[in-house]
Amino acid sequence: MPKTQTAPKKHRVAPHPAGSNHSSKSSLKNSDLLKLNYFMRLTREFEDAVYRMYQQGKIVGGAYSGRGNEATAVASALALEPDDYLFPLHRDMGAHLVKGQTLRNLFLQYLGREEGPARARDGTGHYVDAKLRIYGNVSHLGAMIPVAVGVALASKIKKERTIAVTYIGDGGSNVGEVHEGLAMASVQRLPFVLIIENNQYAYSTPISKQFSAKNLSDRALGYGIPGVTVDGTDVLAMYHACKEAYDRARKGGGPSIIESRTMRMMGHAAHDNAWYVPKKLLDEWKKKDPVELFEKHLLNKGILTKASLAAMVKEILAIIDESQKYAEERQMPSTPVGPDIVYAS
């Protein structure tokens, strides 16, 4: 795992070659490694189910995939403590699941059922679960950063030991509110961590047309805070980078930026077939699939067997089927959307 530093010198970590070992630095037990694997596979299978439902016309609106981003979402959430505040983006389904959100609730949300977290007022990740301290996501993506920074400020004022973590994409990182939030967080030394998910495309705009910086984490230097770039396909490297930043923030060391280098392996959403992404680029990143690479790593280490992997996948598919069926059988909203819902929530 790369060492966190404030200067932009030599802190880029290139994606590891396909099949290579994951980060060797680990205080994680085998049970933790299996948990990482479970949630990455659960995320993959759940989002595939959501896409199938979209194609079947059961989901109206947006359906987003975090394929290629599972290691970032799962590792960053597993490194949190239960009382920490999470502000996930639309490609961070793994973070929702690790934080404790149920598949039933997520299916209810996507299907727009009255029992869902947003009470059928939204069909994507725009919901709040205060009990789990999940607050996400704001569609105007840069707007999430000041909100999360405000929560971090409240945490500091109340002398809590909690931190606030949020995400932004490579495109969203150029929005002015991101700068404003980071400027305040750095000056106030707030317990806040921003994870920049550099997945190569902002909708259809490649990173070569977005910024000229070598690493997005280099921007941390301007705020006087630590910044690090991590191989976002390596779940262990991501976990350790997050754990280090979270621990520092929890001890009063202020905010950090973590750039996760990964690839958005699907279009922006289910309606987008990503025709603008070169096939050669996709083929290169397919070799670095975070779910497949980590499962191969665990198999090579003997922590996972082909039989136990097959049993885990079978269990996951059964849970997804049951949760989807449950949500589909629940009723549609019986009352119209109105100000009483908006202001009473």
Short mmCIF file of C-alpha atoms in Angstrom, two decimals:
data_model
loop_
_atom_site.label_atom_id
_atom_site.label_comp_id
_atom_site.label_asym_id
_atom_site.label_seq_id
_atom_site.Cartn_x
_atom_site.Cartn_y
_atom_site.Cartn_z
CA MET A 1 0.00 0.00 0.00
CA PRO A 2 1.32 3.46 -0.86
CA LYS A 3 2.23 5.78 1.96
CA THR A 4 0.00 8.81 2.36
CA GLN A 5 1.83 12.07 1.71
CA THR A 6 1.10 15.73 1.16
CA ALA A 7 3.50 16.20 -1.74
CA PRO A 8 2.58 14.89 -5.19
CA LYS A 9 5.85 13.02 -5.64
CA LYS A 10 5.71 9.38 -6.69
CA HIS A 11 2.47 8.46 -5.02
CA ARG A 12 0.66 7.04 -8.00
CA VAL A 13 0.02 3.32 -7.83
CA ALA A 14 -0.53 1.72 -11.21
CA PRO A 15 -3.19 -1.00 -11.51
CA HIS A 16 -1.66 -4.41 -10.80
CA PRO A 17 -1.27 -6.89 -13.67
CA ALA A 18 -3.98 -9.49 -14.00
CA GLY A 19 -3.48 -12.39 -11.63
CA SER A 20 -0.83 -10.73 -9.47
CA ASN A 21 -0.96 -10.81 -5.68
CA HIS A 22 -2.98 -8.26 -3.81
CA SER A 23 -1.50 -5.85 -1.32
CA SER A 24 0.55 -7.93 1.13
CA LYS A 25 0.17 -5.52 4.04
CA SER A 26 -2.79 -6.83 5.97
CA SER A 27 -4.03 -6.95 9.53
CA LEU A 28 -7.21 -8.54 8.29
CA LYS A 29 -8.27 -11.99 9.40
CA ASN A 30 -9.37 -14.65 6.94
CA SER A 31 -12.94 -14.00 8.02
CA ASP A 32 -12.51 -10.35 7.01
CA LEU A 33 -11.11 -11.35 3.62
CA LEU A 34 -14.08 -13.63 3.06
CA LYS A 35 -16.38 -10.78 4.05
CA LEU A 36 -14.76 -8.50 1.47
CA ASN A 37 -15.23 -11.19 -1.15
CA TYR A 38 -18.83 -11.84 -0.13
CA PHE A 39 -19.88 -8.20 -0.38
CA MET A 40 -18.12 -7.66 -3.70
CA ARG A 41 -19.88 -10.67 -5.19
CA LEU A 42 -23.19 -9.67 -3.58
CA THR A 43 -22.87 -6.20 -5.09
CA ARG A 44 -22.11 -7.61 -8.54
CA GLU A 45 -25.05 -10.04 -8.52
CA PHE A 46 -27.49 -7.49 -7.07
CA GLU A 47 -26.69 -4.87 -9.68
CA ASP A 48 -26.95 -7.45 -12.45
CA ALA A 49 -30.43 -8.26 -11.13
CA VAL A 50 -31.34 -4.56 -11.15
CA TYR A 51 -30.24 -4.28 -14.79
CA ARG A 52 -32.36 -7.29 -15.73
CA MET A 53 -35.36 -5.70 -14.04
CA TYR A 54 -34.71 -2.46 -15.93
CA GLN A 55 -34.63 -4.34 -19.23
CA GLN A 56 -37.89 -6.06 -18.28
CA GLY A 57 -39.54 -2.70 -17.72
CA LYS A 58 -39.99 -3.25 -13.98
CA ILE A 59 -37.79 -0.29 -13.05
CA VAL A 60 -38.70 3.19 -14.26
CA GLY A 61 -35.98 5.82 -14.26
CA GLY A 62 -32.28 5.24 -13.73
CA ALA A 63 -30.35 2.04 -13.10
CA TYR A 64 -26.63 2.39 -12.45
CA SER A 65 -23.87 -0.16 -12.27
CA GLY A 66 -20.71 -0.11 -10.20
CA ARG A 67 -19.13 -2.97 -12.19
CA GLY A 68 -15.40 -2.47 -11.89
CA ASN A 69 -15.85 -0.31 -8.80
CA GLU A 70 -16.83 -2.98 -6.26
CA ALA A 71 -13.45 -3.04 -4.51
CA THR A 72 -13.59 0.70 -3.84
CA ALA A 73 -17.15 0.70 -2.50
CA VAL A 74 -16.82 -2.41 -0.33
CA ALA A 75 -13.35 -1.74 1.09
CA SER A 76 -14.08 1.90 1.93
CA ALA A 77 -17.22 0.92 3.83
CA LEU A 78 -15.68 -2.06 5.64
CA ALA A 79 -12.99 0.23 7.07
CA LEU A 80 -15.69 2.40 8.71
CA GLU A 81 -17.00 2.09 12.25
CA PRO A 82 -20.77 1.62 12.79
CA ASP A 83 -21.42 5.23 13.87
CA ASP A 84 -19.55 6.83 10.96
CA TYR A 85 -21.48 8.81 8.37
CA LEU A 86 -21.58 7.52 4.79
CA PHE A 87 -22.53 9.56 1.71
CA PRO A 88 -22.38 7.06 -1.18
CA LEU A 89 -22.61 7.81 -4.89
CA HIS A 90 -24.58 5.88 -7.51
CA ARG A 91 -21.72 3.42 -8.11
CA ASP A 92 -21.21 2.59 -4.44
CA MET A 93 -23.89 -0.04 -3.89
CA GLY A 94 -21.32 -2.17 -2.09
CA ALA A 95 -21.00 0.54 0.56
CA HIS A 96 -24.76 0.48 1.21
CA LEU A 97 -24.65 -3.28 1.68
CA VAL A 98 -21.59 -3.29 3.96
CA LYS A 99 -23.14 -0.54 6.09
CA GLY A 100 -26.10 -2.83 6.73
CA GLN A 101 -28.73 -1.93 4.15
CA THR A 102 -30.94 -4.91 3.27
CA LEU A 103 -31.60 -6.26 -0.18
CA ARG A 104 -35.33 -6.03 0.49
CA ASN A 105 -35.10 -2.31 1.15
CA LEU A 106 -32.97 -1.77 -1.93
CA PHE A 107 -35.36 -3.65 -4.18
CA LEU A 108 -38.29 -1.76 -2.66
CA GLN A 109 -36.43 1.45 -3.43
CA TYR A 110 -35.67 0.57 -7.05
CA LEU A 111 -39.21 -0.68 -7.69
CA GLY A 112 -40.76 2.46 -6.21
CA ARG A 113 -42.79 0.65 -3.56
CA GLU A 114 -44.44 2.48 -0.71
CA GLU A 115 -42.49 0.53 1.92
CA GLY A 116 -39.15 1.58 0.43
CA PRO A 117 -36.73 3.97 2.13
CA ALA A 118 -37.89 6.90 -0.05
CA ARG A 119 -41.54 5.81 0.21
CA ALA A 120 -41.79 5.50 -3.60
CA ARG A 121 -40.69 9.10 -4.14
CA ASP A 122 -37.51 7.95 -5.86
CA GLY A 123 -36.30 4.78 -7.52
CA THR A 124 -32.52 4.94 -7.21
CA GLY A 125 -29.98 5.58 -4.46
CA HIS A 126 -31.50 8.89 -3.36
CA TYR A 127 -32.61 7.93 0.11
CA VAL A 128 -31.67 8.42 3.74
CA ASP A 129 -31.39 5.74 6.38
CA ALA A 130 -30.57 7.65 9.55
CA LYS A 131 -30.32 4.49 11.64
CA LEU A 132 -27.51 3.21 9.43
CA ARG A 133 -26.14 6.73 8.91
CA ILE A 134 -26.40 6.43 5.14
CA TYR A 135 -27.10 9.74 3.42
CA GLY A 136 -27.06 9.47 -0.33
CA ASN A 137 -26.96 10.47 -2.93
CA VAL A 138 -27.43 14.03 -4.15
CA SER A 139 -27.92 13.99 -7.93
CA HIS A 140 -25.94 17.19 -8.37
CA LEU A 141 -22.89 15.25 -7.36
CA GLY A 142 -20.56 18.01 -6.20
CA ALA A 143 -23.27 19.19 -3.80
CA MET A 144 -22.69 16.14 -1.61
CA ILE A 145 -19.29 17.35 -0.46
CA PRO A 146 -20.46 20.48 1.45
CA VAL A 147 -23.23 18.43 3.07
CA ALA A 148 -20.79 15.75 4.22
CA VAL A 149 -18.35 18.43 5.41
CA GLY A 150 -21.16 19.99 7.41
CA VAL A 151 -21.83 16.67 9.10
CA ALA A 152 -18.10 16.34 9.85
CA LEU A 153 -18.19 19.82 11.41
CA ALA A 154 -21.16 18.84 13.56
CA SER A 155 -19.30 15.71 14.63
CA LYS A 156 -16.31 17.80 15.69
CA ILE A 157 -18.46 20.33 17.56
CA LYS A 158 -20.22 17.53 19.43
CA LYS A 159 -16.82 15.94 20.14
CA GLU A 160 -17.88 12.65 18.61
CA ARG A 161 -15.36 10.12 17.41
CA THR A 162 -17.17 9.75 14.11
CA ILE A 163 -16.03 10.67 10.62
CA ALA A 164 -17.87 11.54 7.41
CA VAL A 165 -16.93 9.83 4.15
CA THR A 166 -18.18 10.64 0.70
CA TYR A 167 -17.26 10.02 -2.91
CA ILE A 168 -17.03 11.94 -6.17
CA GLY A 169 -16.25 10.85 -9.70
CA ASP A 170 -13.44 12.13 -11.89
CA GLY A 171 -15.89 14.45 -13.66
CA GLY A 172 -17.65 15.62 -10.52
CA SER A 173 -14.32 16.44 -8.88
CA ASN A 174 -14.10 19.51 -11.13
CA VAL A 175 -17.27 21.07 -9.69
CA GLY A 176 -16.79 24.22 -7.61
CA GLU A 177 -18.61 22.91 -4.55
CA VAL A 178 -15.95 20.22 -4.19
CA HIS A 179 -13.29 22.90 -3.81
CA GLU A 180 -15.41 24.89 -1.38
CA GLY A 181 -16.05 21.85 0.80
CA LEU A 182 -12.42 20.75 0.84
CA ALA A 183 -11.21 24.27 1.58
CA MET A 184 -13.42 24.46 4.66
CA ALA A 185 -12.64 20.90 5.78
CA SER A 186 -8.90 21.51 5.56
CA VAL A 187 -8.93 24.82 7.44
CA GLN A 188 -11.18 23.43 10.17
CA ARG A 189 -9.27 20.11 10.26
CA LEU A 190 -12.54 18.21 10.06
CA PRO A 191 -12.92 14.42 10.29
CA PHE A 192 -13.74 14.09 6.59
CA VAL A 193 -12.45 11.84 3.82
CA LEU A 194 -13.18 12.31 0.12
CA ILE A 195 -12.76 9.32 -2.19
CA ILE A 196 -12.38 10.31 -5.84
CA GLU A 197 -13.50 7.45 -8.04
CA ASN A 198 -11.44 7.97 -11.16
CA ASN A 199 -13.19 5.50 -13.45
CA GLN A 200 -11.85 7.03 -16.68
CA TYR A 201 -15.10 8.55 -17.99
CA ALA A 202 -17.50 11.28 -16.87
CA TYR A 203 -20.50 10.01 -18.79
CA SER A 204 -18.91 10.03 -22.27
CA THR A 205 -15.99 12.37 -21.56
CA PRO A 206 -12.62 10.62 -21.09
CA ILE A 207 -10.27 11.84 -18.39
CA SER A 208 -7.84 13.13 -21.06
CA LYS A 209 -10.39 15.87 -21.79
CA GLN A 210 -11.22 16.63 -18.16
CA PHE A 211 -7.96 17.56 -16.45
CA SER A 212 -4.21 17.70 -17.08
CA ALA A 213 -3.04 16.67 -13.61
CA LYS A 214 -1.16 13.40 -13.42
CA ASN A 215 -3.19 12.30 -10.40
CA LEU A 216 -6.39 13.75 -9.00
CA SER A 217 -4.98 13.18 -5.52
CA ASP A 218 -2.29 15.76 -6.32
CA ARG A 219 -4.95 18.38 -5.69
CA ALA A 220 -4.63 17.63 -1.98
CA LEU A 221 -1.41 19.65 -1.93
CA GLY A 222 -3.39 22.83 -2.58
CA TYR A 223 -5.47 22.21 0.54
CA GLY A 224 -2.49 21.23 2.69
CA ILE A 225 -3.89 17.77 3.36
CA PRO A 226 -2.72 14.23 2.58
CA GLY A 227 -3.57 12.74 -0.81
CA VAL A 228 -2.94 9.29 -2.19
CA THR A 229 -3.74 7.41 -5.40
CA VAL A 230 -4.63 3.74 -5.02
CA ASP A 231 -5.18 0.86 -7.40
CA GLY A 232 -8.97 0.75 -7.20
CA THR A 233 -9.12 -2.83 -8.43
CA ASP A 234 -7.12 -4.05 -5.41
CA VAL A 235 -9.56 -4.36 -2.52
CA LEU A 236 -6.83 -4.77 0.09
CA ALA A 237 -4.86 -1.73 -1.06
CA MET A 238 -8.09 0.25 -0.98
CA TYR A 239 -8.98 -0.99 2.50
CA HIS A 240 -5.60 -0.04 3.97
CA ALA A 241 -5.56 3.41 2.36
CA CYS A 242 -9.02 4.11 3.76
CA LYS A 243 -8.21 2.73 7.20
CA GLU A 244 -5.14 4.96 7.44
CA ALA A 245 -7.07 8.07 6.39
CA TYR A 246 -10.01 7.26 8.67
CA ASP A 247 -7.77 6.68 11.68
CA ARG A 248 -5.98 9.96 11.08
CA ALA A 249 -9.26 11.87 10.77
CA ARG A 250 -10.63 10.21 13.90
CA LYS A 251 -7.58 11.36 15.88
CA GLY A 252 -7.94 14.99 14.82
CA GLY A 253 -5.56 14.85 11.88
CA GLY A 254 -8.03 16.41 9.47
CA PRO A 255 -9.30 15.42 6.03
CA SER A 256 -7.72 13.40 3.23
CA ILE A 257 -8.24 12.71 -0.44
CA ILE A 258 -8.05 9.15 -1.75
CA GLU A 259 -8.08 8.67 -5.50
CA SER A 260 -9.22 5.23 -6.62
CA ARG A 261 -7.97 4.34 -10.10
CA THR A 262 -10.50 2.00 -11.65
CA MET A 263 -12.73 1.66 -14.71
CA ARG A 264 -16.44 2.05 -15.26
CA MET A 265 -17.11 -1.20 -17.10
CA MET A 266 -20.64 -0.27 -18.15
CA GLY A 267 -22.24 2.81 -19.63
CA HIS A 268 -23.21 5.75 -17.46
CA ALA A 269 -26.53 4.03 -16.77
CA ALA A 270 -28.62 1.16 -18.14
CA HIS A 271 -29.79 3.22 -21.12
CA ASP A 272 -26.20 3.87 -22.25
CA ASN A 273 -24.29 1.13 -24.11
CA ALA A 274 -20.94 2.98 -23.81
CA TRP A 275 -20.33 2.96 -27.58
CA TYR A 276 -17.81 5.77 -27.11
CA VAL A 277 -15.39 3.67 -25.01
CA PRO A 278 -12.67 1.99 -27.11
CA LYS A 279 -13.03 -1.80 -27.06
CA LYS A 280 -9.28 -2.19 -26.50
CA LEU A 281 -9.49 -0.12 -23.32
CA LEU A 282 -12.39 -2.20 -21.98
CA ASP A 283 -10.54 -5.41 -22.80
CA GLU A 284 -7.49 -4.22 -20.85
CA TRP A 285 -9.56 -3.43 -17.78
CA LYS A 286 -11.54 -6.68 -17.97
CA LYS A 287 -8.30 -8.42 -17.06
CA LYS A 288 -8.31 -6.42 -13.82
CA ASP A 289 -11.87 -7.24 -12.78
CA PRO A 290 -11.75 -6.65 -8.99
CA VAL A 291 -14.23 -9.43 -8.12
CA GLU A 292 -12.54 -12.08 -10.25
CA LEU A 293 -9.04 -11.04 -9.20
CA PHE A 294 -9.79 -11.20 -5.48
CA GLU A 295 -11.56 -14.53 -5.76
CA LYS A 296 -8.56 -15.89 -7.65
CA HIS A 297 -6.28 -14.50 -4.92
CA LEU A 298 -8.29 -16.22 -2.17
CA LEU A 299 -8.38 -19.48 -4.12
CA ASN A 300 -4.60 -19.38 -4.58
CA LYS A 301 -4.14 -18.75 -0.85
CA GLY A 302 -6.45 -21.62 0.06
CA ILE A 303 -8.77 -19.25 1.95
CA LEU A 304 -11.51 -20.02 -0.54
CA THR A 305 -12.21 -23.27 -2.39
CA LYS A 306 -14.13 -23.82 -5.60
CA ALA A 307 -16.81 -25.61 -3.60
CA SER A 308 -17.15 -22.85 -1.00
CA LEU A 309 -17.19 -20.19 -3.74
CA ALA A 310 -19.95 -22.01 -5.60
CA ALA A 311 -21.93 -22.38 -2.37
CA MET A 312 -21.54 -18.68 -1.59
CA VAL A 313 -22.74 -17.62 -5.04
CA LYS A 314 -25.71 -20.00 -4.79
CA GLU A 315 -26.63 -18.50 -1.40
CA ILE A 316 -26.33 -14.95 -2.74
CA LEU A 317 -28.53 -15.68 -5.75
CA ALA A 318 -31.15 -17.26 -3.51
CA ILE A 319 -31.21 -14.21 -1.21
CA ILE A 320 -31.48 -11.89 -4.21
CA ASP A 321 -34.35 -13.90 -5.70
CA GLU A 322 -36.24 -13.94 -2.40
CA SER A 323 -35.72 -10.22 -1.80
CA GLN A 324 -36.73 -9.28 -5.32
CA LYS A 325 -39.88 -11.41 -5.11
CA TYR A 326 -40.75 -9.83 -1.75
CA ALA A 327 -40.40 -6.31 -3.16
CA GLU A 328 -42.36 -7.07 -6.32
CA GLU A 329 -45.29 -8.29 -4.24
CA ARG A 330 -45.47 -5.13 -2.15
CA GLN A 331 -47.98 -2.44 -3.06
CA MET A 332 -47.43 0.59 -5.21
CA PRO A 333 -47.87 4.03 -3.58
CA SER A 334 -51.46 4.73 -2.58
CA THR A 335 -51.12 8.49 -2.05
CA PRO A 336 -49.87 11.25 -4.37
CA VAL A 337 -46.55 12.96 -3.86
CA GLY A 338 -47.01 16.16 -1.90
CA PRO A 339 -45.33 18.69 0.37
CA ASP A 340 -46.42 16.72 3.42
CA ILE A 341 -44.04 13.94 2.38
CA VAL A 342 -41.21 16.29 1.40
CA TYR A 343 -41.24 18.34 4.59
CA ALA A 344 -42.29 15.63 7.05
CA SER A 345 -39.43 13.27 6.24
#
